[in-house]
Coordinates of C-alpha atoms in Angstrom, one line a residue:
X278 CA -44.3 129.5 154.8
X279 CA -44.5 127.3 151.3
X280 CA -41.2 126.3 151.9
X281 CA -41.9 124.8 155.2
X282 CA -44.9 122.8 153.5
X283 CA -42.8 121.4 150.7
X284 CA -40.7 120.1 153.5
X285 CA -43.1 118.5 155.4
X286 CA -44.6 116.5 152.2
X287 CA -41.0 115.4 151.6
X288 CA -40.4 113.9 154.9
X289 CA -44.4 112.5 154.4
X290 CA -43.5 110.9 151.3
X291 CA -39.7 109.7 152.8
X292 CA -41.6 107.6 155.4
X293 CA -44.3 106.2 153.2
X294 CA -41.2 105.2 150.7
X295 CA -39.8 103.6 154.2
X296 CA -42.4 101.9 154.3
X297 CA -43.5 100.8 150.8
X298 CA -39.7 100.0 150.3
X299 CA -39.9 97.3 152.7
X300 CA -43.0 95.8 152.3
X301 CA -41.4 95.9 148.6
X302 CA -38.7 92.8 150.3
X303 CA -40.5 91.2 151.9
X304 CA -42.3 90.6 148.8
X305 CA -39.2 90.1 146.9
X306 CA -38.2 87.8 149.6
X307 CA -41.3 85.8 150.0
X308 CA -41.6 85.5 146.2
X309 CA -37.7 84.2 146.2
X310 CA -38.9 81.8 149.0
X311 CA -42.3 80.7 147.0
X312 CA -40.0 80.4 143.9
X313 CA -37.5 78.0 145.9
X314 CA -40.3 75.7 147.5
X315 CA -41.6 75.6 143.9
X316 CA -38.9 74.7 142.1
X317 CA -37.7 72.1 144.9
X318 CA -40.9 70.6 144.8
X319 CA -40.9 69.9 140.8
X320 CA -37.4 68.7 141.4
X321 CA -38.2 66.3 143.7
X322 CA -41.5 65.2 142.3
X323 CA -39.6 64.6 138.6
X324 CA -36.6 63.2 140.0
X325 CA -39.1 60.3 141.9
X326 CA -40.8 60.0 138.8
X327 CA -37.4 60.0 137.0
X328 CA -35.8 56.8 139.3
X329 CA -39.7 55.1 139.2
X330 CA -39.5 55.1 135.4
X331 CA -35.9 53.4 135.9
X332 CA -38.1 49.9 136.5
X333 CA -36.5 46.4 136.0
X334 CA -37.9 45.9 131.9
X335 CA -37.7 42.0 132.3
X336 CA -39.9 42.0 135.5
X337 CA -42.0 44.0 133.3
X338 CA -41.8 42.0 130.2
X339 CA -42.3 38.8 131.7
X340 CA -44.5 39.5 134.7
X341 CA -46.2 42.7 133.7
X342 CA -45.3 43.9 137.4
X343 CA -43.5 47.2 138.0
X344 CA -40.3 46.8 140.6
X345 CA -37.2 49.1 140.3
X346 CA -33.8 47.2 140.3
X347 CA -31.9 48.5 143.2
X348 CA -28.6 47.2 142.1
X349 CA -29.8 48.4 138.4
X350 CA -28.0 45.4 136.8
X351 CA -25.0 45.1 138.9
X352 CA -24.2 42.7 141.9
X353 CA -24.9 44.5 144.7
X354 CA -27.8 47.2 145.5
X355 CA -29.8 48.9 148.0
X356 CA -31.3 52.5 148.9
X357 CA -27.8 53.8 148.5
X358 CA -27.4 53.0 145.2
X359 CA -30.7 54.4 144.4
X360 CA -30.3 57.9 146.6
X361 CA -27.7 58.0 144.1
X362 CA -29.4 57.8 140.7
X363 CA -32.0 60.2 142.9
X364 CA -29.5 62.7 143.0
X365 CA -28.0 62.7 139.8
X366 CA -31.8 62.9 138.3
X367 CA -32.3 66.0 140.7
X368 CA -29.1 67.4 139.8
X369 CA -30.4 68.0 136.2
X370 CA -33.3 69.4 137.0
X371 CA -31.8 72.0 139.0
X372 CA -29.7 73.4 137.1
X373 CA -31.9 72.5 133.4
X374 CA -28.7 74.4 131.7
X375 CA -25.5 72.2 132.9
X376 CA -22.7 72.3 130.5
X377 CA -24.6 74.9 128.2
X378 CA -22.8 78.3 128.0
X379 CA -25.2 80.8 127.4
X380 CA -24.6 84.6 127.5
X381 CA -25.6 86.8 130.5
X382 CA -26.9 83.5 131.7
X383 CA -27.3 84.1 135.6
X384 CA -29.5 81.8 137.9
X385 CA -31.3 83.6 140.4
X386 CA -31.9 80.9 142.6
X387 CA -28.9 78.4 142.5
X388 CA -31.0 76.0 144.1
X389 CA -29.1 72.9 145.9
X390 CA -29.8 69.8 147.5
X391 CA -27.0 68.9 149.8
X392 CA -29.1 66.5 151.9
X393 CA -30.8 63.6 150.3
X394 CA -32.1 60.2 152.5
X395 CA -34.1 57.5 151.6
X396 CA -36.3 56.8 154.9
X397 CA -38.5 53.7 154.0
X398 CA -39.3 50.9 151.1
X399 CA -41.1 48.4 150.4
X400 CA -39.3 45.5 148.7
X401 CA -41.0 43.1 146.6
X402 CA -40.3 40.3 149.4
X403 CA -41.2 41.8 151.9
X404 CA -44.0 40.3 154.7
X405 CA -43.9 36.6 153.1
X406 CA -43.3 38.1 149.7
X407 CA -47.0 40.4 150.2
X408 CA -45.8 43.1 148.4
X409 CA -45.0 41.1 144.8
X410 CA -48.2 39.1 145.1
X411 CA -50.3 42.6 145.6
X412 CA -49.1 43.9 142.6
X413 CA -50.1 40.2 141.0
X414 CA -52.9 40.3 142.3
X415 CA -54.0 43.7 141.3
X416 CA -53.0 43.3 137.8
X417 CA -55.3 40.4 137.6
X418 CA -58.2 42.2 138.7
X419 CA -57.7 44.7 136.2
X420 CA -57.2 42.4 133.6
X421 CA -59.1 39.1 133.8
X422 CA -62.5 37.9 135.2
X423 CA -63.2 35.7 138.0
X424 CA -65.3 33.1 136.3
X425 CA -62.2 30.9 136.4
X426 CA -61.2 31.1 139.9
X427 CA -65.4 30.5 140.9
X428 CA -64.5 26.9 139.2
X429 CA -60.7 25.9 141.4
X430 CA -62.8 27.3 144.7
X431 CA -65.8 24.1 143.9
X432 CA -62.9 21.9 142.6
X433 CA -61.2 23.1 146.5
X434 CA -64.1 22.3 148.3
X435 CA -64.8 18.7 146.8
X436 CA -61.7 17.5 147.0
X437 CA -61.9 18.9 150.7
X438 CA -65.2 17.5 150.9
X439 CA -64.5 14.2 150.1
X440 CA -61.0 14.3 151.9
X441 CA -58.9 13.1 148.6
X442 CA -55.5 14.9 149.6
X443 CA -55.4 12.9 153.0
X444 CA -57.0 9.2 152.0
X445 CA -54.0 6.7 150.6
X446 CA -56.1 4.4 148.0
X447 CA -52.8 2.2 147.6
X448 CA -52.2 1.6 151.1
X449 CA -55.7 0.6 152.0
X450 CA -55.6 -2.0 149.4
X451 CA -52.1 -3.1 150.4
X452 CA -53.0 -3.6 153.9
X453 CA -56.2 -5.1 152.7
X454 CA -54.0 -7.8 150.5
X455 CA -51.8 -8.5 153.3
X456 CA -54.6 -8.9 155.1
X457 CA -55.8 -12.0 152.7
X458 CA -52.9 -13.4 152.2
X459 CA -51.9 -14.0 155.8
X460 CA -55.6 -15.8 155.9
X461 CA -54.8 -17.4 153.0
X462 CA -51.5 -18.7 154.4
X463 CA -52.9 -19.6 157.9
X464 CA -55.3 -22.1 156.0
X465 CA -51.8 -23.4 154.1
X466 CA -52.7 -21.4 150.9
X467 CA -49.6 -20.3 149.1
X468 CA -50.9 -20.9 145.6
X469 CA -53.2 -18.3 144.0
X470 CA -53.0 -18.8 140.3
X471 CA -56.7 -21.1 140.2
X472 CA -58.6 -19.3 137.7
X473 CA -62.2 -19.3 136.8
X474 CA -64.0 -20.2 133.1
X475 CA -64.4 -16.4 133.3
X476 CA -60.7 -15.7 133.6
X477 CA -61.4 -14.8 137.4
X478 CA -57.8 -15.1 139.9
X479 CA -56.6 -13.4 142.5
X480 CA -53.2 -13.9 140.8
X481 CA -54.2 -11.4 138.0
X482 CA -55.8 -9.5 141.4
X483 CA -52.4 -9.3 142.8
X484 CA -50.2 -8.3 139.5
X485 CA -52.4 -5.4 138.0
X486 CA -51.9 -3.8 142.2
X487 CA -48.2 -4.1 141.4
X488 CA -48.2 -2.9 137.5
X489 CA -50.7 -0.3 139.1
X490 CA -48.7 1.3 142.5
X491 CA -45.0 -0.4 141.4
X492 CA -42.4 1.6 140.2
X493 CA -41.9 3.2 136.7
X494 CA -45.2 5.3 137.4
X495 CA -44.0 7.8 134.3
X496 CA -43.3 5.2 132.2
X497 CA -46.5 3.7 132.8
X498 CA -49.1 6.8 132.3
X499 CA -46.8 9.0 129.7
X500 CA -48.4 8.9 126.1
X501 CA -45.6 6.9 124.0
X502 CA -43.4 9.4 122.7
X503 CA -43.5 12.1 125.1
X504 CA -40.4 13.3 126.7
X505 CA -39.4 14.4 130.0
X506 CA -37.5 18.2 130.8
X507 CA -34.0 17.5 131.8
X508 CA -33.2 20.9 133.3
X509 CA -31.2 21.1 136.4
X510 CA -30.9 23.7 139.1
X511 CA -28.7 24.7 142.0
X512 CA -31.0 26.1 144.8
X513 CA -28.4 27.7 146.7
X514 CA -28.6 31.1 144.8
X515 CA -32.0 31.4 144.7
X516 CA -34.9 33.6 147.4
X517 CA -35.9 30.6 149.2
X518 CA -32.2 29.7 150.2
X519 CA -31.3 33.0 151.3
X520 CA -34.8 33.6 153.2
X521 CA -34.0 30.7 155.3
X522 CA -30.6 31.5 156.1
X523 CA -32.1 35.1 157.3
X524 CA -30.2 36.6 154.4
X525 CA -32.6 38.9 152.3
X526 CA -33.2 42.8 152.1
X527 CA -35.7 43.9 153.7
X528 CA -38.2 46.8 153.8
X529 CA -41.2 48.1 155.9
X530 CA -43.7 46.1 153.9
X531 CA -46.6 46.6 152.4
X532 CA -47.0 50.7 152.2
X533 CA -49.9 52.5 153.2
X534 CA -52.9 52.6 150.7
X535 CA -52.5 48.8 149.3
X536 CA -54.7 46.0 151.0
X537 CA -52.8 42.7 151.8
X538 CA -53.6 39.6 149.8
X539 CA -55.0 37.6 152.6
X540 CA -58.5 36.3 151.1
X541 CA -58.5 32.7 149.5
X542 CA -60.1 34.9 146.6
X543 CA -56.9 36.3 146.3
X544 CA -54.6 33.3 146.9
X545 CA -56.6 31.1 144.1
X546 CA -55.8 35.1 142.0
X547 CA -52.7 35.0 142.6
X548 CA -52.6 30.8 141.7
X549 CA -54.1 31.9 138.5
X550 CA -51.3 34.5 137.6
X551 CA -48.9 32.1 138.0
X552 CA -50.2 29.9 135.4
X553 CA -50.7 32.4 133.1
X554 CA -46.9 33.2 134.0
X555 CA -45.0 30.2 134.9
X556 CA -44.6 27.0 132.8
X557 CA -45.7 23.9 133.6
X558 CA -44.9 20.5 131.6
X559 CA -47.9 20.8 128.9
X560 CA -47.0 24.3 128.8
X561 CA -42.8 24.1 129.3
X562 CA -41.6 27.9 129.6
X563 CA -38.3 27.3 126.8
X564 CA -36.7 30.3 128.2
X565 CA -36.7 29.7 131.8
X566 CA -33.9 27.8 133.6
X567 CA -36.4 25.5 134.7
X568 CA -39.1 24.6 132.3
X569 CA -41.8 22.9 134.5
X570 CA -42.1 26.0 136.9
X571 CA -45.3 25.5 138.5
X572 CA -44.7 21.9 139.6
X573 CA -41.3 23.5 140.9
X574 CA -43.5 25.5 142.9
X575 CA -45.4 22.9 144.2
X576 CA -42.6 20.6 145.3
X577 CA -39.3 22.4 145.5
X578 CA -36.9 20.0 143.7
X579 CA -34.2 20.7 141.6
X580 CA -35.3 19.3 138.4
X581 CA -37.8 19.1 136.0
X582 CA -37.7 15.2 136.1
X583 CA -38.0 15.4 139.6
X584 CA -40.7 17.2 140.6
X585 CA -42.8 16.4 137.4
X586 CA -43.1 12.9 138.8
X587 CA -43.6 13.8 142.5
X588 CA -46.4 16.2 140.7
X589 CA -47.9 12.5 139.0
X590 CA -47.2 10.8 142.3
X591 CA -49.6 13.3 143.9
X592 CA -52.3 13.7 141.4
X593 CA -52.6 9.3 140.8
X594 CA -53.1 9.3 144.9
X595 CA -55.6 12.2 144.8
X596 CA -57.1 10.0 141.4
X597 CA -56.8 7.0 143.1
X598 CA -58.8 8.2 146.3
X599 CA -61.6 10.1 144.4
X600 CA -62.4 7.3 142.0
X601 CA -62.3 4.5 145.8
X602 CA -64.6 6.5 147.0
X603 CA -66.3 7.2 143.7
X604 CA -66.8 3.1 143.3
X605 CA -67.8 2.5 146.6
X606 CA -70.6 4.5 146.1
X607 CA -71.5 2.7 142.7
X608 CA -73.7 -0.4 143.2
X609 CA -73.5 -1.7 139.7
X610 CA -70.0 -2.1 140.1
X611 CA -70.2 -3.2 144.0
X612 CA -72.5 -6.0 142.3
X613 CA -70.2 -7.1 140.1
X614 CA -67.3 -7.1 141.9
X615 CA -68.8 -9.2 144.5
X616 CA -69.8 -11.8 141.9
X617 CA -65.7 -11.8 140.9
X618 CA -65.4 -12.4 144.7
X619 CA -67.3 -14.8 144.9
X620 CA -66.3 -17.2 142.2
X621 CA -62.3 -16.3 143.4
X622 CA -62.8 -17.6 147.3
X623 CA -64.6 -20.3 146.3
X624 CA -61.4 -21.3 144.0
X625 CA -59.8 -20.4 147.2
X626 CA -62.3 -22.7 149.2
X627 CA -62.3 -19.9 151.5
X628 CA -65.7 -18.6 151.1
X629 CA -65.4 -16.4 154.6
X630 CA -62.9 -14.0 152.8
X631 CA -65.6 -12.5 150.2
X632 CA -66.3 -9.4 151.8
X633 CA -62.4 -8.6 152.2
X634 CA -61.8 -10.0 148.2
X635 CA -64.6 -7.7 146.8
X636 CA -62.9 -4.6 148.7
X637 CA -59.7 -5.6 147.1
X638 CA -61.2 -6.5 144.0
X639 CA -63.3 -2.8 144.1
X640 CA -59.6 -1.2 145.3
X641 CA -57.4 -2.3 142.7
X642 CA -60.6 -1.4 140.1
X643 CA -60.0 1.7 141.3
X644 CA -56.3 1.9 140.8
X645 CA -56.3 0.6 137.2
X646 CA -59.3 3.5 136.6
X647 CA -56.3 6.0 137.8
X648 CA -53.9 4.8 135.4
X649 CA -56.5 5.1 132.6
X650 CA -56.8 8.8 134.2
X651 CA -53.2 9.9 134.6
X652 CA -52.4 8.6 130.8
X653 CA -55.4 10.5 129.4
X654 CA -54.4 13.4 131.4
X655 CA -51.0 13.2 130.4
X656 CA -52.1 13.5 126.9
X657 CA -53.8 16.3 127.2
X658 CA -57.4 15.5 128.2
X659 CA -60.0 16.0 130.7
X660 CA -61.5 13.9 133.8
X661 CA -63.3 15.0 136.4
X662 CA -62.8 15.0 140.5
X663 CA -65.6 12.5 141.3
X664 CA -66.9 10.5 138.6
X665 CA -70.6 9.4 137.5
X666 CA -71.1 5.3 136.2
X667 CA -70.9 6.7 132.8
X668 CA -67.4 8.3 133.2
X669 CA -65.5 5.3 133.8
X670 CA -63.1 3.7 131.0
X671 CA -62.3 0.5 132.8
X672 CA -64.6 -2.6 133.6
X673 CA -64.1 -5.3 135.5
X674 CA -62.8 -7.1 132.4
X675 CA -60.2 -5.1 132.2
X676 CA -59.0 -5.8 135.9
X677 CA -58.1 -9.6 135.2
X678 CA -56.3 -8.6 131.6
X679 CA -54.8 -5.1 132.7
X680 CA -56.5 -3.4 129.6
X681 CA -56.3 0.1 130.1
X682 CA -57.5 2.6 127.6
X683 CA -56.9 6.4 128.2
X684 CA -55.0 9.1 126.4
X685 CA -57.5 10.2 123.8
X686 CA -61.0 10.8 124.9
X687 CA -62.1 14.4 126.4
X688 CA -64.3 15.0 128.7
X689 CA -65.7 18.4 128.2
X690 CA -66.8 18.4 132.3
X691 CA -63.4 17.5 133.5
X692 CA -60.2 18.9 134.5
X693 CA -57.3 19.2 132.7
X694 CA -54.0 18.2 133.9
X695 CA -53.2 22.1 134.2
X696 CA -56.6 22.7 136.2
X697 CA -55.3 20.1 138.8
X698 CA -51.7 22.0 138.8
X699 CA -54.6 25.2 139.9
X700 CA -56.0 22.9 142.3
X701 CA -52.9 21.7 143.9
X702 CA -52.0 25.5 144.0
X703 CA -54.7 26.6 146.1
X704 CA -54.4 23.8 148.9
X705 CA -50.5 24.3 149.1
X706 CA -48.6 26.3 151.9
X707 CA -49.3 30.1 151.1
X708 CA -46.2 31.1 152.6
X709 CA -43.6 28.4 150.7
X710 CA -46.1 29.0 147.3
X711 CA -45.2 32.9 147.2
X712 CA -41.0 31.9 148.4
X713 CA -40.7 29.3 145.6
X714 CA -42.6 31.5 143.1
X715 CA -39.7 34.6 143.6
X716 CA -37.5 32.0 142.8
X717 CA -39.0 31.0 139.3
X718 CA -39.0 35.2 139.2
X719 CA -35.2 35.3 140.0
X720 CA -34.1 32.1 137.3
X721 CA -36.3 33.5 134.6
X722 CA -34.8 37.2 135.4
X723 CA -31.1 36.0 135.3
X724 CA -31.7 34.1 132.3
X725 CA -31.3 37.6 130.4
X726 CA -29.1 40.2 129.6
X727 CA -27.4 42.4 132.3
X728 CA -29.3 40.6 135.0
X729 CA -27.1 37.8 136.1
X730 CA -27.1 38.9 139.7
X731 CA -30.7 39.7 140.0
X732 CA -32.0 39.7 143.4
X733 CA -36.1 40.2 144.1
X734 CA -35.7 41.6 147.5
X735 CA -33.5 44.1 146.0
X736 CA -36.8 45.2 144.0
X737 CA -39.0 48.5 145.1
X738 CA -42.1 49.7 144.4
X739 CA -41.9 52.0 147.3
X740 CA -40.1 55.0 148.6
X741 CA -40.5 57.7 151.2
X742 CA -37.4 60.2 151.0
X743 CA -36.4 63.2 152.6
X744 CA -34.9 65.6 150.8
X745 CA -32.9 69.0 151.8
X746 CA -33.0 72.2 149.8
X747 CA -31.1 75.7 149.9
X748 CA -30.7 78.5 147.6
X749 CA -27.7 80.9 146.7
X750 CA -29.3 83.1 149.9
X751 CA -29.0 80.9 152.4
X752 CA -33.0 80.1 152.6
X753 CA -33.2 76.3 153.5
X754 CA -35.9 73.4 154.4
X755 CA -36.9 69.5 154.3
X756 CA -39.6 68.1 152.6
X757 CA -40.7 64.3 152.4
X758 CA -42.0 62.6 149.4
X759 CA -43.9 59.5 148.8
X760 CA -44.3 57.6 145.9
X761 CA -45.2 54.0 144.6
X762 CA -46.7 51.9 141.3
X763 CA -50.8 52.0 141.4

């Protein structure tokens, strides 16, 4: 009878080993499978952080901007090229022992990764170059204050206000002295050199409007001494070339989690990290291919020479229209240069023409106050965008013996020649700003070592990737990963 009890507890305690035995493996197995999912997570996760940390050091250096190279150097790149620095990252991770022999070494796992894809980026061009100027404009934010862009926005808005960017000072006067002179000729006038005790003629009228508007505008506001850039560039190479030909990289765009620089907050941000990062011609950037980068930017030429005088071109017909409208609103000077016209038609016996003399006589005023403007800014001083009496330099004097002074005195109210460049910046295209400022990005970049073939839109700063897992037991699975700079 004991026997047959002994019996039964062994088959009792078979079963219950059955049992325990398997719920033994299938903790065994889900531990093996926890252990995989764990370890191909850290794999992943360090081999993201392991390409991320592979970032472009002159982007870095230069721009304080994090992009990773996709060509790392060499003349062609994409996600390929970076799947494979992915996988030789991983591959170390994997297996932490590589090339190390070790007694009874033995890896339990042998974990793999046979399938590796790249599924999206964002490249730094990418949605009218959105993605470079995010990162700009988020490492301004952190960095600097806004006082500085509050001051370009009421600079915007006046020369808005006033309409300076589309009024042409020179042609209304030009128009205004054709005007005249045909009068003058229809009366069988052809002579204008009569001059007045006072030194009044429309002859000295007429030649300080062609000193004034003729050519040889750099030669005529540049501070004696002071030289001109005489770098040269091919355009063909650069982003804004290849963007118009439909030739760039391209990505999905700006990722989820980053806000797009739309705001004019933003834009006038972004303007701002440009100056602090491009060079301008008070400022030249010695190590860039082009040294005047910002008025590059502006105009798109392929020299310094070149676009540093379209740059004065522009800012004497913004000067010119601000201080027309400036002395039009100035009754001391409206008094005095219709006593000038005066005396002048009456040497003309054509007393009739006064009003359209004194507008010339006030226009060309005007013009001579610009060059007194573009030579002080030129030499590093200040003047504001609408002027007061007080902050004139020129008098009327001055107009019949083209005395011009300028190129010393500050005004502490003013702008600088470089807070104009600011100005300039934040009425330009948006679109061809952000194009033509890659390209400053992609001549300053191939300037250095290993970087001759540098290409922005071959920069990231983005990545989703799948990646494909399995173990020495045949336990597989997928897992996507995100990751960008923040």
């Amino acid at each position: 009878m004991r026997a047959r009890y002994d019996a039964y507890l062994t088959v009792y305690l078979s079963l219950i080993f059955g049992i325990v035995l398997s719920l033994l493996f299938v903790l065994i197995e889900g531990a093996a499978i926890g252990a995989l999912r764990a370890q191909a997570e850290i794999v992943a996760d360090l081999g993201l952080d392991s390409v991320f940390a592979e970032y472009n050091r002159e982007i870095l250096d230069q721009y304080d901007l994090f992009f990773v190279d996709s060509s790392y150097g060499g003349t062609n790149g994409g996600t390929g090229m970076v799947e494979r620095h992915l996988s030789d990252h991983m591959s170390y991770n994997m297996t932490p022992d590589k090339g190390l022999e070790m007694p009874f070494e033995h890896n339990l796992l042998k974990l793999q990764n046979p399938y590796l894809e790249i599924l999206e980026v964002s490249c730094a061009s990418d949605d009218g170059c959105a993605v470079w100027k995010a990162q700009a404009v988020n490492y301004m934010k952190a960095v600097y204050g806004g006082d500085l862009i509050s001051t370009v926005q009421e600079h915007m808005d006046t020369v808005k206000r006033n309409g300076l960017t589309e009024r042409d000072a020179a042609g209304e006067v030009a128009r205004q002295k054709q005007e005249l002179e045909e009068a003058l000729k229809d009366k069988g006038i052809v002579e204008f050199g009569a001059e007045s005790e006072e030194g009044y003629s429309y002859q000295k009228v007429s030649n300080a409007f062609d000193k004034a508007v003729g050519g040889g505008i750099l030669a005529l506001v540049f501070p004696d001494g002071d030289s001109v850039s005489g770098a040269v560039m091919d355009p063909g190479p650069y982003f804004s070339a290849r963007k118009k030909n439909n030739t760039i990289n391209r990505g999905i765009g700006l990722h989820e989690g980053i806000d797009r620089p739309d705001g004019i907050m933003d834009e006038l941000i972004y303007g701002e990290y440009l100056m602090k990062k491009c060079g301008n011609h008070m400022k030249p950037k010695d190590t860039g291919l082009l040294k005047y980068q910002i008025e590059y930017i502006l105009y798109g030429l392929n020299s310094d020479a070149g676009n540093l005088r379209r740059n004065v071109e522009v800012l004497f017909a913004l000067r010119s229209a601000a201080n027309l409208t400036s002395i039009c609103m100035d009754s001391a000077k409206q008094s005095q240069a219709e006593m000038a016209a005066t005396v002048i038609c009456a040497l003309l016996l054509s007393p009739e023409l006064t009003d359209l003399m004194k507008a010339i006589i006030l226009g060309v005023w005007a013009l001579l106050e610009t060059v007194s403007d573009m030579r002080q800014l030129m030499a590093g001083g200040r003047v504001p965008v609408m002027k007061e009496s007080g902050d004139w330099s020129t008098n009327i004097i001055d107009l019949f013996t083209f005395n011009i002074s300028g190129g010393g005195s500050d005004q502490a109210s003013g702008l600088s020649y470089q807070d104009y460049l600011r100005v300039f910046l934040g009425l330009m295209d948006r679109d061809t700003k952000a194009a033509r400022s890659l390209d400053i990005v992609e001549m300053d970049i191939r300037q250095t070592a290993g970087n001759a073939g540098f290409r922005i839109d071959r920069c990231i700063d983005y990545m989703k990737v799948s990646f494909g897992f399995a173990d020495a037991d045949g336990h597989d699975f997928v897992l996507n990963k995100k990751m960008c700079y923040e």
